[in-house]
PDB file of N, CA, C and O in Angstrom:
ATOM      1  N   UNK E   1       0.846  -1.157   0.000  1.00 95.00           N
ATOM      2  CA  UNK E   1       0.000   0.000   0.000  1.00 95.00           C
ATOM      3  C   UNK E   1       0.894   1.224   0.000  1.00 95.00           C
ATOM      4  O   UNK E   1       1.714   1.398   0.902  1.00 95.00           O
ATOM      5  N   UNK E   2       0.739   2.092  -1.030  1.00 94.00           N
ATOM      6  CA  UNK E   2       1.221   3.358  -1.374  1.00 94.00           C
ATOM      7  C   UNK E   2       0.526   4.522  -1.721  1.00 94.00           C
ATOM      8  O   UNK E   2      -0.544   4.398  -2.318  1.00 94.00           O
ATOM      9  N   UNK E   3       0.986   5.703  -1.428  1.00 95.00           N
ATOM     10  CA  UNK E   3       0.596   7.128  -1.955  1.00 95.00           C
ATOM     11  C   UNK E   3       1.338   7.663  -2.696  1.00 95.00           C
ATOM     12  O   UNK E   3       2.557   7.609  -2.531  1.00 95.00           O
ATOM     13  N   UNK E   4       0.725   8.354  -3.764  1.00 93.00           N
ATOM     14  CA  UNK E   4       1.615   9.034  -4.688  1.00 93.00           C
ATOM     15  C   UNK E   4       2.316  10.359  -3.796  1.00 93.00           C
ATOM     16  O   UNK E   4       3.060  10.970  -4.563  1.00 93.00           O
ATOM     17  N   UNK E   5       2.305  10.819  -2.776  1.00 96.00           N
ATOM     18  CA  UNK E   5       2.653  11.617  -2.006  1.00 96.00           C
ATOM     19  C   UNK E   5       3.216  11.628  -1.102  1.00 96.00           C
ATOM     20  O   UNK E   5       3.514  12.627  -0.448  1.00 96.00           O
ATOM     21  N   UNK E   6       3.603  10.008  -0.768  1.00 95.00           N
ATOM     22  CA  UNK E   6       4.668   9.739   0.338  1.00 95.00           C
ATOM     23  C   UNK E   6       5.740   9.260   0.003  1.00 95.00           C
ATOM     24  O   UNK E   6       5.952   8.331  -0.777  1.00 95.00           O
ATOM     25  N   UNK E   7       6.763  10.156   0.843  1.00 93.00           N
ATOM     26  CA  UNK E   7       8.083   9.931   0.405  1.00 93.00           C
ATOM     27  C   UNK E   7       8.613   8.558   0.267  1.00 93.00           C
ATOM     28  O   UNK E   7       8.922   7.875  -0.710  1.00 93.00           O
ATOM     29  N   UNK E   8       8.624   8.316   1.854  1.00 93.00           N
ATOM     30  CA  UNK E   8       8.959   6.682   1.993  1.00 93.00           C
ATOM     31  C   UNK E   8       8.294   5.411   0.905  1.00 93.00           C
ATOM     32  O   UNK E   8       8.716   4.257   0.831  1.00 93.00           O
ATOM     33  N   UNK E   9       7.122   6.025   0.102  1.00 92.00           N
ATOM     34  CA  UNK E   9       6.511   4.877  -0.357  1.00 92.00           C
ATOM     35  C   UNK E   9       7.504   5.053  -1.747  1.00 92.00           C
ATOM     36  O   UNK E   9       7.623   4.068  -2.475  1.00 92.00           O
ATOM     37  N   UNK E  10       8.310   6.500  -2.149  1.00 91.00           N
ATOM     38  CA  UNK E  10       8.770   6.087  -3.623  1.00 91.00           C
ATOM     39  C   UNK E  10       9.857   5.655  -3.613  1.00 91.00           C
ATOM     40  O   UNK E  10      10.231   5.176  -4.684  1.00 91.00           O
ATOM     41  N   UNK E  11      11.007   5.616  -2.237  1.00 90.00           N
ATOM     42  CA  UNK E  11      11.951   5.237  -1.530  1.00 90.00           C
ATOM     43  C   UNK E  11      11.657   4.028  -1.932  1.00 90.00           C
ATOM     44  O   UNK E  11      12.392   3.643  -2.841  1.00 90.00           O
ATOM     45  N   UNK E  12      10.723   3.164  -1.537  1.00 89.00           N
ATOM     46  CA  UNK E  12      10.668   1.664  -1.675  1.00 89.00           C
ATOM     47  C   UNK E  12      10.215   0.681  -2.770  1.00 89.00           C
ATOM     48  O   UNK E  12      10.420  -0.510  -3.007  1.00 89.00           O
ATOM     49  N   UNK E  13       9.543   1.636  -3.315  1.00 89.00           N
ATOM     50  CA  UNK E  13       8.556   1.665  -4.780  1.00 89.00           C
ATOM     51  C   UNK E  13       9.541   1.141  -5.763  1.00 89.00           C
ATOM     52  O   UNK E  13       9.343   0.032  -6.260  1.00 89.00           O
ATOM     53  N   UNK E  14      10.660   1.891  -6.108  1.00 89.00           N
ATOM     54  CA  UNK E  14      12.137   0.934  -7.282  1.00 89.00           C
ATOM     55  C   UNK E  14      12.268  -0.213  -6.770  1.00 89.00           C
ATOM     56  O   UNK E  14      11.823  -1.075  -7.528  1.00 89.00           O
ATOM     57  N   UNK E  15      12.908  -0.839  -5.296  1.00 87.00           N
ATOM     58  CA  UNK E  15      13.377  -1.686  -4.531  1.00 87.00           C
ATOM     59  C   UNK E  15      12.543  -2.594  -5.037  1.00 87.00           C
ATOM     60  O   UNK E  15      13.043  -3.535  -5.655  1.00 87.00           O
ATOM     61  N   UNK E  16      10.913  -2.500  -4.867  1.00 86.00           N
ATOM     62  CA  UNK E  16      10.282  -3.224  -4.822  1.00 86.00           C
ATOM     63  C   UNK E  16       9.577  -4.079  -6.559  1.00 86.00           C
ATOM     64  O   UNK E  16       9.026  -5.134  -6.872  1.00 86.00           O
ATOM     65  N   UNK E  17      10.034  -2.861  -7.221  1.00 88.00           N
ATOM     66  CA  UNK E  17       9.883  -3.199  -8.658  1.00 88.00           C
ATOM     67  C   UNK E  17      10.616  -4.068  -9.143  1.00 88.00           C
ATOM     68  O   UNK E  17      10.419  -4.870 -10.055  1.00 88.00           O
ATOM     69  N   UNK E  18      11.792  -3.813  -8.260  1.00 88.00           N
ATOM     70  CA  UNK E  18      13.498  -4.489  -8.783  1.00 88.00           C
ATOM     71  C   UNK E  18      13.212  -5.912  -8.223  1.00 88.00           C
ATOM     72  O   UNK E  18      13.613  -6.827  -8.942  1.00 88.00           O
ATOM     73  N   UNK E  19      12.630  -6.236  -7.143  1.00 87.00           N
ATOM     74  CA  UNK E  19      12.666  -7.477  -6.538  1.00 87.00           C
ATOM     75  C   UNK E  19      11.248  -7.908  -7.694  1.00 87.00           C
ATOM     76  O   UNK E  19      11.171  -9.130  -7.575  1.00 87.00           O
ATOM     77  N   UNK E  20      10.630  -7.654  -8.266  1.00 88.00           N
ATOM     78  CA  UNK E  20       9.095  -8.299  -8.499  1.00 88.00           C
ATOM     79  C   UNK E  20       9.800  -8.443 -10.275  1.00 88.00           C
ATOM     80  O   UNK E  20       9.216  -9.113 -11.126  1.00 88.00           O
ATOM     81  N   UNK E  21      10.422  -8.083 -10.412  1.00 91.00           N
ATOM     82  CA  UNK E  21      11.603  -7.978 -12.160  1.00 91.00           C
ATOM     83  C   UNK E  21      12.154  -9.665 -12.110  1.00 91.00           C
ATOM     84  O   UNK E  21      11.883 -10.623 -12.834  1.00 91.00           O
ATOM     85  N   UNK E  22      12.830  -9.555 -11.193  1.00 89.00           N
ATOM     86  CA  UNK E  22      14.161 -10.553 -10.860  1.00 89.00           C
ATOM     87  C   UNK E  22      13.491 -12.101 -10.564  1.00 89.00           C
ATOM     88  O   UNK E  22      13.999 -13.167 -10.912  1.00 89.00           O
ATOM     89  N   UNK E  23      11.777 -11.859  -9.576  1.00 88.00           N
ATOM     90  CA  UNK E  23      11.474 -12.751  -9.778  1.00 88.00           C
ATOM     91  C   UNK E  23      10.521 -13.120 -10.112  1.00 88.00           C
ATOM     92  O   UNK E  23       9.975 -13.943  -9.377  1.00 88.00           O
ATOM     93  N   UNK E  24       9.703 -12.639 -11.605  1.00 89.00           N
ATOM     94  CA  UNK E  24       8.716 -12.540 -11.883  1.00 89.00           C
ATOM     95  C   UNK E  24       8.019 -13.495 -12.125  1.00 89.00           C
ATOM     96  O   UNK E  24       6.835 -13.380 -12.442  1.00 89.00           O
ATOM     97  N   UNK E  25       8.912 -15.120 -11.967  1.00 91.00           N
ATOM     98  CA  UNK E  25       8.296 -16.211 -12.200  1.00 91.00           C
ATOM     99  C   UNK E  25       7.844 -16.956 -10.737  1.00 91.00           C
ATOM    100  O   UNK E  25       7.299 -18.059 -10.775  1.00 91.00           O
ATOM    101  N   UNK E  26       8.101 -16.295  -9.493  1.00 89.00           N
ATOM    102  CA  UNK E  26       7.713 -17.060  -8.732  1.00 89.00           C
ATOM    103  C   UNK E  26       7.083 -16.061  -7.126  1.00 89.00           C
ATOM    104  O   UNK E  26       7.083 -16.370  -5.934  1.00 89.00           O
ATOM    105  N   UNK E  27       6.579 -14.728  -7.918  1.00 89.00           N
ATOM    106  CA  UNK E  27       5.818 -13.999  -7.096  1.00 89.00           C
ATOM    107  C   UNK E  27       5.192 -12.930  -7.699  1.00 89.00           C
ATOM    108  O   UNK E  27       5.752 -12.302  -8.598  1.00 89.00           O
ATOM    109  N   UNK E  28       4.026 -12.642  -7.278  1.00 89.00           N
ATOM    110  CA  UNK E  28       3.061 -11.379  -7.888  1.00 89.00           C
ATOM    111  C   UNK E  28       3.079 -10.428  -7.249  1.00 89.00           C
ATOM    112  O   UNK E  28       2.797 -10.466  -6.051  1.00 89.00           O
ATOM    113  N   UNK E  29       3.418  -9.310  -7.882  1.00 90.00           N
ATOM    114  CA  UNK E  29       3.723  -7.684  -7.152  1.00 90.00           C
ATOM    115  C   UNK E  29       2.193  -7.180  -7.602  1.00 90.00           C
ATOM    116  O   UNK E  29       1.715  -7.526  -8.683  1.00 90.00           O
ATOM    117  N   UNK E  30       1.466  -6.314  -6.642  1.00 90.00           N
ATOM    118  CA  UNK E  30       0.498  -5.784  -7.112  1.00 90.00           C
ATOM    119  C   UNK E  30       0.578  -3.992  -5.911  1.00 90.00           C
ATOM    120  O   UNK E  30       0.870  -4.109  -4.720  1.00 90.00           O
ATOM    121  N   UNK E  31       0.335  -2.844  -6.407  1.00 91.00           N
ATOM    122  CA  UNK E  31       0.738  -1.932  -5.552  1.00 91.00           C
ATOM    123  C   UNK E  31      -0.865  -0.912  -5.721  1.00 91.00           C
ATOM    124  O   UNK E  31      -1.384  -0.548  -6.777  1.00 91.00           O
ATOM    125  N   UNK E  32      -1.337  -0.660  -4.337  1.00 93.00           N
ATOM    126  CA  UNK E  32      -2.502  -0.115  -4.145  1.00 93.00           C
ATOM    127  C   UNK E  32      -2.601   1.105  -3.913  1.00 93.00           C
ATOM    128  O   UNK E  32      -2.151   1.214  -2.772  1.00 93.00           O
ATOM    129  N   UNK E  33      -2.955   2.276  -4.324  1.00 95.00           N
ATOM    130  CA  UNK E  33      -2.862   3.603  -3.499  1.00 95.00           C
ATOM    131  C   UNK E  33      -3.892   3.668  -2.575  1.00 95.00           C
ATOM    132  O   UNK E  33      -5.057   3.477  -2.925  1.00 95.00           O
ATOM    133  N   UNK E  34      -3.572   3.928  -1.388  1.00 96.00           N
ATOM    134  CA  UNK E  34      -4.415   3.818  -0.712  1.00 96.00           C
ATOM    135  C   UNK E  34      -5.756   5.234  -0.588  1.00 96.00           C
ATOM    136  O   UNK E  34      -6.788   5.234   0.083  1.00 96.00           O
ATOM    137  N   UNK E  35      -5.424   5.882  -1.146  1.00 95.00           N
ATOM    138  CA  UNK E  35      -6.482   7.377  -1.899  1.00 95.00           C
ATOM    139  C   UNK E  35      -7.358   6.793  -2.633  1.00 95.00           C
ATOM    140  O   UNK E  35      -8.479   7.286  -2.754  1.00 95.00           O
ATOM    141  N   UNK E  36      -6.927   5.381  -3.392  1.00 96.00           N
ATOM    142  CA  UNK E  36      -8.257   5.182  -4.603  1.00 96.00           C
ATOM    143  C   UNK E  36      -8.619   3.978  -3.907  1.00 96.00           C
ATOM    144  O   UNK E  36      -9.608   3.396  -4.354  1.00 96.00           O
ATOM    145  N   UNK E  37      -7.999   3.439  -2.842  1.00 94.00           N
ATOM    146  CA  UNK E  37      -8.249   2.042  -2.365  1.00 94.00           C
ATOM    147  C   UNK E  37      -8.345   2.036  -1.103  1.00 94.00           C
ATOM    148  O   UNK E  37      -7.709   1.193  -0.472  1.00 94.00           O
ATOM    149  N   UNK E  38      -9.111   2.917  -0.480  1.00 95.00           N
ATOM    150  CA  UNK E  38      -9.243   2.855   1.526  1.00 95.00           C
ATOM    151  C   UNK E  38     -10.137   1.658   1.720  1.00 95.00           C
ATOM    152  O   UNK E  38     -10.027   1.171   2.845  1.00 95.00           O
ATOM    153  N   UNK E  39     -10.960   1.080   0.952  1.00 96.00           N
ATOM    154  CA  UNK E  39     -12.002  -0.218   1.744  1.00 96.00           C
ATOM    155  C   UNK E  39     -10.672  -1.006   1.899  1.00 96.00           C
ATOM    156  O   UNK E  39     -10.388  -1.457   3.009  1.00 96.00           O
ATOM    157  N   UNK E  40      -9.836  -1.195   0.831  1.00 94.00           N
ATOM    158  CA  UNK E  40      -9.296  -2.185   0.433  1.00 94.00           C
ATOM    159  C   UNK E  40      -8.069  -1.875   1.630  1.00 94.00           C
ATOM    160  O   UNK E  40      -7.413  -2.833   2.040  1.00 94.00           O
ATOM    161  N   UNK E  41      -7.860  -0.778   2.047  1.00 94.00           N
ATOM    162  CA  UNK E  41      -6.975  -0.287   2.933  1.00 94.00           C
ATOM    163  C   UNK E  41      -7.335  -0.863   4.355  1.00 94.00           C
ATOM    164  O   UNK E  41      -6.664  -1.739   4.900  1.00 94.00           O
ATOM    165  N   UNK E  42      -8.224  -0.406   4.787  1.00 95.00           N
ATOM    166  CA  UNK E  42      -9.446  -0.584   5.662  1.00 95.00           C
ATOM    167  C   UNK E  42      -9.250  -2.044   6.003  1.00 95.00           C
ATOM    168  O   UNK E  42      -8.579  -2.292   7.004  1.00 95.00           O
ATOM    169  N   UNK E  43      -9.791  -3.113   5.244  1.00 94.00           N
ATOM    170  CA  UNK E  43     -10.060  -4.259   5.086  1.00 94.00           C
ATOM    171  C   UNK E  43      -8.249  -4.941   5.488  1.00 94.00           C
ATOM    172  O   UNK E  43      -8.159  -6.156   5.662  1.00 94.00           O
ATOM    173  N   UNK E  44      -7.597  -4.501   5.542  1.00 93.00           N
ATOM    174  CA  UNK E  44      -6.017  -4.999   5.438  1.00 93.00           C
ATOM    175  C   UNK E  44      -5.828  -4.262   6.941  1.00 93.00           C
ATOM    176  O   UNK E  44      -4.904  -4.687   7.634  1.00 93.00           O
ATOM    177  N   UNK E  45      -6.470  -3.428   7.347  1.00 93.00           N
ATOM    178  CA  UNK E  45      -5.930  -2.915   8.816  1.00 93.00           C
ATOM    179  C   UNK E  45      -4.759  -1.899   8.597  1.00 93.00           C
ATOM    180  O   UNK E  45      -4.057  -1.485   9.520  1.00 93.00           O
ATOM    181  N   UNK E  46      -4.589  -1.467   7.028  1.00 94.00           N
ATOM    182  CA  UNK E  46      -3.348  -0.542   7.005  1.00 94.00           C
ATOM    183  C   UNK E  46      -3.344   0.953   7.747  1.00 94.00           C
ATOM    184  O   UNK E  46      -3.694   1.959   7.130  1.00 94.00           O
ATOM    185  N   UNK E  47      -3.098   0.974   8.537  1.00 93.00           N
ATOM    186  CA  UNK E  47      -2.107   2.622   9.182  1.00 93.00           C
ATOM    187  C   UNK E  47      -1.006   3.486   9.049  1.00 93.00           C
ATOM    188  O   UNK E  47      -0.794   4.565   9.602  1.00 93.00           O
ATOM    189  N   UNK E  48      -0.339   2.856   8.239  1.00 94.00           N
ATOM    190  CA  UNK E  48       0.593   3.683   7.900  1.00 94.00           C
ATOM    191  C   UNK E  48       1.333   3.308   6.450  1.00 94.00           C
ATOM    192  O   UNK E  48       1.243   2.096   6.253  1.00 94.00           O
ATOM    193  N   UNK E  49       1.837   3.805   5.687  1.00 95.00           N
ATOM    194  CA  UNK E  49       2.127   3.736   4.476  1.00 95.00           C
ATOM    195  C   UNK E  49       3.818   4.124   4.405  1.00 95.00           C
ATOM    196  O   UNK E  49       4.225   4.896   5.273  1.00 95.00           O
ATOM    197  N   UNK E  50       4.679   3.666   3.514  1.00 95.00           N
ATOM    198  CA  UNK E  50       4.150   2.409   2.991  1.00 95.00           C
ATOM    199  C   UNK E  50       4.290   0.971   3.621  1.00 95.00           C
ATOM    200  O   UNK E  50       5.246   0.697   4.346  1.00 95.00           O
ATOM    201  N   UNK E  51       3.284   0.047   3.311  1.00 95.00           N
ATOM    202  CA  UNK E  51       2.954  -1.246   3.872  1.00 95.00           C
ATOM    203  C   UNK E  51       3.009  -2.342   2.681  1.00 95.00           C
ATOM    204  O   UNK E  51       2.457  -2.442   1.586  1.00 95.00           O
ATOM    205  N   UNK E  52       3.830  -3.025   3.331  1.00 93.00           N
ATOM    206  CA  UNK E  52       3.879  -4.540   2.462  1.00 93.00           C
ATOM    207  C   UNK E  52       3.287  -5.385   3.174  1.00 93.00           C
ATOM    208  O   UNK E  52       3.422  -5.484   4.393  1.00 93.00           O
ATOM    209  N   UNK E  53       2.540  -6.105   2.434  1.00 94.00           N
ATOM    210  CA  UNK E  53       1.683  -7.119   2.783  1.00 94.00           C
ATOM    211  C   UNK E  53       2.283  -8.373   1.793  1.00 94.00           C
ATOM    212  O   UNK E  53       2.099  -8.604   0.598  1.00 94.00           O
ATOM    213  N   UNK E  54       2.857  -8.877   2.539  1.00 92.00           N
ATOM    214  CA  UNK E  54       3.038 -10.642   1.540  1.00 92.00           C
ATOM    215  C   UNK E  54       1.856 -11.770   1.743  1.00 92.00           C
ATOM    216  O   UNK E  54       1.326 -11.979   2.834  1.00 92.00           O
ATOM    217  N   UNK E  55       1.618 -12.263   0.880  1.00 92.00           N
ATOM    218  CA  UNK E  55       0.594 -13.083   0.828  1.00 92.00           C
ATOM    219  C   UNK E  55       1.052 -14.698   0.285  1.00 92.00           C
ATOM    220  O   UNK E  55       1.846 -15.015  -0.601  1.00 92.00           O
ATOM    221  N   UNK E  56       0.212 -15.555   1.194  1.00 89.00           N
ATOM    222  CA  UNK E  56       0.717 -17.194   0.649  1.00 89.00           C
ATOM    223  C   UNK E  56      -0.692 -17.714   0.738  1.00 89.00           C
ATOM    224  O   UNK E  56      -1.355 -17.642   1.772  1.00 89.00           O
ATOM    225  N   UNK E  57      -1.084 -18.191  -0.282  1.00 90.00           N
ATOM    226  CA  UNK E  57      -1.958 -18.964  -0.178  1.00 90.00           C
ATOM    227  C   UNK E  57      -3.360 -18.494   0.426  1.00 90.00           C
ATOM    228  O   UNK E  57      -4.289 -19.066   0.996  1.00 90.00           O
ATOM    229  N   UNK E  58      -3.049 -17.044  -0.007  1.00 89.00           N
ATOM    230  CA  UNK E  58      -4.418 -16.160   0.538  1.00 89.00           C
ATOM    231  C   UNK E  58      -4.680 -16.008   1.579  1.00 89.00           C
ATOM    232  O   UNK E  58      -5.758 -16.229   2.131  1.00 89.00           O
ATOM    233  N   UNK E  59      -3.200 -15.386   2.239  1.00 92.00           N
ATOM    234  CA  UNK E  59      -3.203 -15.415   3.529  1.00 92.00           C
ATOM    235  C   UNK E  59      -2.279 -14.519   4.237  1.00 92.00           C
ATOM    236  O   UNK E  59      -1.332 -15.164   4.687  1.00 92.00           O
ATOM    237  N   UNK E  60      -2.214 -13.249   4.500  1.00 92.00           N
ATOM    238  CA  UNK E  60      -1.219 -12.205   5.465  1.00 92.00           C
ATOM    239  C   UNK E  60       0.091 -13.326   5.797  1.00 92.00           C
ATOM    240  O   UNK E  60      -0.207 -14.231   6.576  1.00 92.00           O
ATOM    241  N   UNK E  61       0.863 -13.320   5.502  1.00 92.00           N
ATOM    242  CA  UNK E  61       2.619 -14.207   6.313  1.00 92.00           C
ATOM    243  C   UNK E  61       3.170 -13.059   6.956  1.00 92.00           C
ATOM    244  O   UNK E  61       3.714 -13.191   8.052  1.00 92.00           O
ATOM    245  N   UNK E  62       3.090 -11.946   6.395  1.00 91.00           N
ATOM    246  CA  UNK E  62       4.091 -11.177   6.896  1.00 91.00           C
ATOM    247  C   UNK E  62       3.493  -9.910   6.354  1.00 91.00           C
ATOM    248  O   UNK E  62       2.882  -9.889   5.285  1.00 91.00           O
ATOM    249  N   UNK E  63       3.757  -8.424   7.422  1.00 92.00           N
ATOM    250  CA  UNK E  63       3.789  -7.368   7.176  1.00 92.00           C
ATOM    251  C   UNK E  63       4.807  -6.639   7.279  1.00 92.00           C
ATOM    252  O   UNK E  63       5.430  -7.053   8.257  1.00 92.00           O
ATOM    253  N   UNK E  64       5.431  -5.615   6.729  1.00 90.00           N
ATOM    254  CA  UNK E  64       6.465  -4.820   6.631  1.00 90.00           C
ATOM    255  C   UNK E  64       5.882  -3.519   7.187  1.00 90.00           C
ATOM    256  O   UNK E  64       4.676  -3.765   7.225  1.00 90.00           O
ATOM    257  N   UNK E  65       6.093  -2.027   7.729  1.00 93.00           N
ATOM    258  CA  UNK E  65       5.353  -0.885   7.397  1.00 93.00           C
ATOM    259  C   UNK E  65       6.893  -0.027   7.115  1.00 93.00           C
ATOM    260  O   UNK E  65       8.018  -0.523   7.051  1.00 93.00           O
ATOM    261  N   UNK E  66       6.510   1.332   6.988  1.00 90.00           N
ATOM    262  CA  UNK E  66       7.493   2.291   6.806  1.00 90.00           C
ATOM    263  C   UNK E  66       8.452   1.937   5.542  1.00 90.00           C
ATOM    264  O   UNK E  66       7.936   1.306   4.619  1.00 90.00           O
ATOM    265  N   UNK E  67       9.767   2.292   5.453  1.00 86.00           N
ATOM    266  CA  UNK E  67      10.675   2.925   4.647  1.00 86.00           C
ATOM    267  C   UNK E  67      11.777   1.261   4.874  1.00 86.00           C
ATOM    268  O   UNK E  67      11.879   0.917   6.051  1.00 86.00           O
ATOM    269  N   UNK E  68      12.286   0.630   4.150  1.00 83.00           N
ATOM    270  CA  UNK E  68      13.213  -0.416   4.592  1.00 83.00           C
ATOM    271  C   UNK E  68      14.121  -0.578   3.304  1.00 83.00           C
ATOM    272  O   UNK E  68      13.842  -0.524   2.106  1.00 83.00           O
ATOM    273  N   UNK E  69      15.593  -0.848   4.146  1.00 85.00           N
ATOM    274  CA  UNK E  69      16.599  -0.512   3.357  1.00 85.00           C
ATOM    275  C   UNK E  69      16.335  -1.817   1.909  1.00 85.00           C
ATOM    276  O   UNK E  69      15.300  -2.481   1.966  1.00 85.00           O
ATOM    277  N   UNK E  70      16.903  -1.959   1.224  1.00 85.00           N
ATOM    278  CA  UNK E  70      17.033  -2.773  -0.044  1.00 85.00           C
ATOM    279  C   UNK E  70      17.314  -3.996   0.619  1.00 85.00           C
ATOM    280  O   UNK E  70      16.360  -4.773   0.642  1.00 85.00           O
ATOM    281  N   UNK E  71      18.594  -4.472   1.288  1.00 89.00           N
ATOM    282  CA  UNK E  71      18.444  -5.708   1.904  1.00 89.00           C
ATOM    283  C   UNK E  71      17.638  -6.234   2.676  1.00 89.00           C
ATOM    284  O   UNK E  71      17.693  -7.462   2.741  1.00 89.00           O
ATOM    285  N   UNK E  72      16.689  -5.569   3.466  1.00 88.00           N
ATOM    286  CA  UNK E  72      15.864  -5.404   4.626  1.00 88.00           C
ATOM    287  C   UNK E  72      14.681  -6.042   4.054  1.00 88.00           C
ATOM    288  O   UNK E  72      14.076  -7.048   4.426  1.00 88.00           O
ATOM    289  N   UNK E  73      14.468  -5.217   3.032  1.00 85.00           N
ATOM    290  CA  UNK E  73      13.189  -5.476   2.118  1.00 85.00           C
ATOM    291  C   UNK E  73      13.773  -6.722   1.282  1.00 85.00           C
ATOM    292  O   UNK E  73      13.123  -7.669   1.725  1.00 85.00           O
ATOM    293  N   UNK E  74      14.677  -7.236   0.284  1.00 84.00           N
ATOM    294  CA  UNK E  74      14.772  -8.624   0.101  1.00 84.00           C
ATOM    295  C   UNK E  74      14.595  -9.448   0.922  1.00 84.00           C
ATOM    296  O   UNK E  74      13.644 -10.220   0.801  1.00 84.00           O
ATOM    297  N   UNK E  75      15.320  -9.512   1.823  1.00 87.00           N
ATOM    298  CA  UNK E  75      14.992 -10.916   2.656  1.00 87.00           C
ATOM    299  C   UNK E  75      13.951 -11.013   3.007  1.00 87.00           C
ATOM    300  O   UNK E  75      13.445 -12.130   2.894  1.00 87.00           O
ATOM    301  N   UNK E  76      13.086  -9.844   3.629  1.00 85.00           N
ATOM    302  CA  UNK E  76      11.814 -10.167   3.788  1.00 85.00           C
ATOM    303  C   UNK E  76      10.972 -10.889   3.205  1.00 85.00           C
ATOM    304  O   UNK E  76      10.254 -11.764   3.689  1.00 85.00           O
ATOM    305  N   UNK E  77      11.097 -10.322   1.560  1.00 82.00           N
ATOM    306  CA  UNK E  77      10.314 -10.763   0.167  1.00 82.00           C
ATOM    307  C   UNK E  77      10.850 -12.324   0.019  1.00 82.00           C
ATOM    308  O   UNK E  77       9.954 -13.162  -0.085  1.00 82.00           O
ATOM    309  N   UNK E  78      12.025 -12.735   0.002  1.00 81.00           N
ATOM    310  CA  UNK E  78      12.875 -13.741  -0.927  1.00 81.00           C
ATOM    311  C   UNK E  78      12.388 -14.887  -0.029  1.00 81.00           C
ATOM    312  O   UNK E  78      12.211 -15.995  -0.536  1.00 81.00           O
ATOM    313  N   UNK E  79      12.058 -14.585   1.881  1.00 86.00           N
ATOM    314  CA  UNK E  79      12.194 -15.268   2.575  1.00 86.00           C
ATOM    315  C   UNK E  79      10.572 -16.240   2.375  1.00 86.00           C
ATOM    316  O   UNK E  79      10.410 -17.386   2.793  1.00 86.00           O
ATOM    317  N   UNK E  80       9.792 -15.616   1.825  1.00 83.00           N
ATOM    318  CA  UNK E  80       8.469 -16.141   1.647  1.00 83.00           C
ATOM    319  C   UNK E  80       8.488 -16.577   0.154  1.00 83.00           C
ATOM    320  O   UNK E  80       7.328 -16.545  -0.257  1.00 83.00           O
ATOM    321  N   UNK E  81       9.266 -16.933  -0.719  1.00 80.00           N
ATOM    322  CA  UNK E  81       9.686 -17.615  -2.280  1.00 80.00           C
ATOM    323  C   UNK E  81       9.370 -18.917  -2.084  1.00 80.00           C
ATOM    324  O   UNK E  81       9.533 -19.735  -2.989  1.00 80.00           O
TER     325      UNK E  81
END
């Protein structure tokens, strides 16, 4: 979950493009603004932006919130592959 108006979300926004590039065969990147998407915001419990939500099997594994460095944010991502 992102805003076109928050810093931290464009901070993470490349990182996160770069990781969803590299492994485009074995995870789905999908990115929400939360301005055009508050039910959908709402419904996820998001508070603060930006928020990663990983999903397995239709199911929250893991949340991220705020600004996270490039390695910080791989392992997070790579660790749920």
């Amino acid at each position: 979950y992102w805003a076109t108006w928050c810093g931290p979300c464009k901070m993470v926004g490349p990182i996160v493009e770069e990781i969803a590039s590299e492994y485009q065969e074995k995870l789905i990147v999908g990115k929400l603004d939360v301005d055009n998407n508050q039910a959908s915001a709402a419904q996820q419990n998001v508070m603060s932006i930006p928020t990663l939500l990983i999903f397995k099997d239709g199911e929250v594994v893991a949340q991220q919130v705020g600004g996270l460095s490039e390695a910080h944010l791989f392992e997070v991502i790579v660790a749920y592959l």
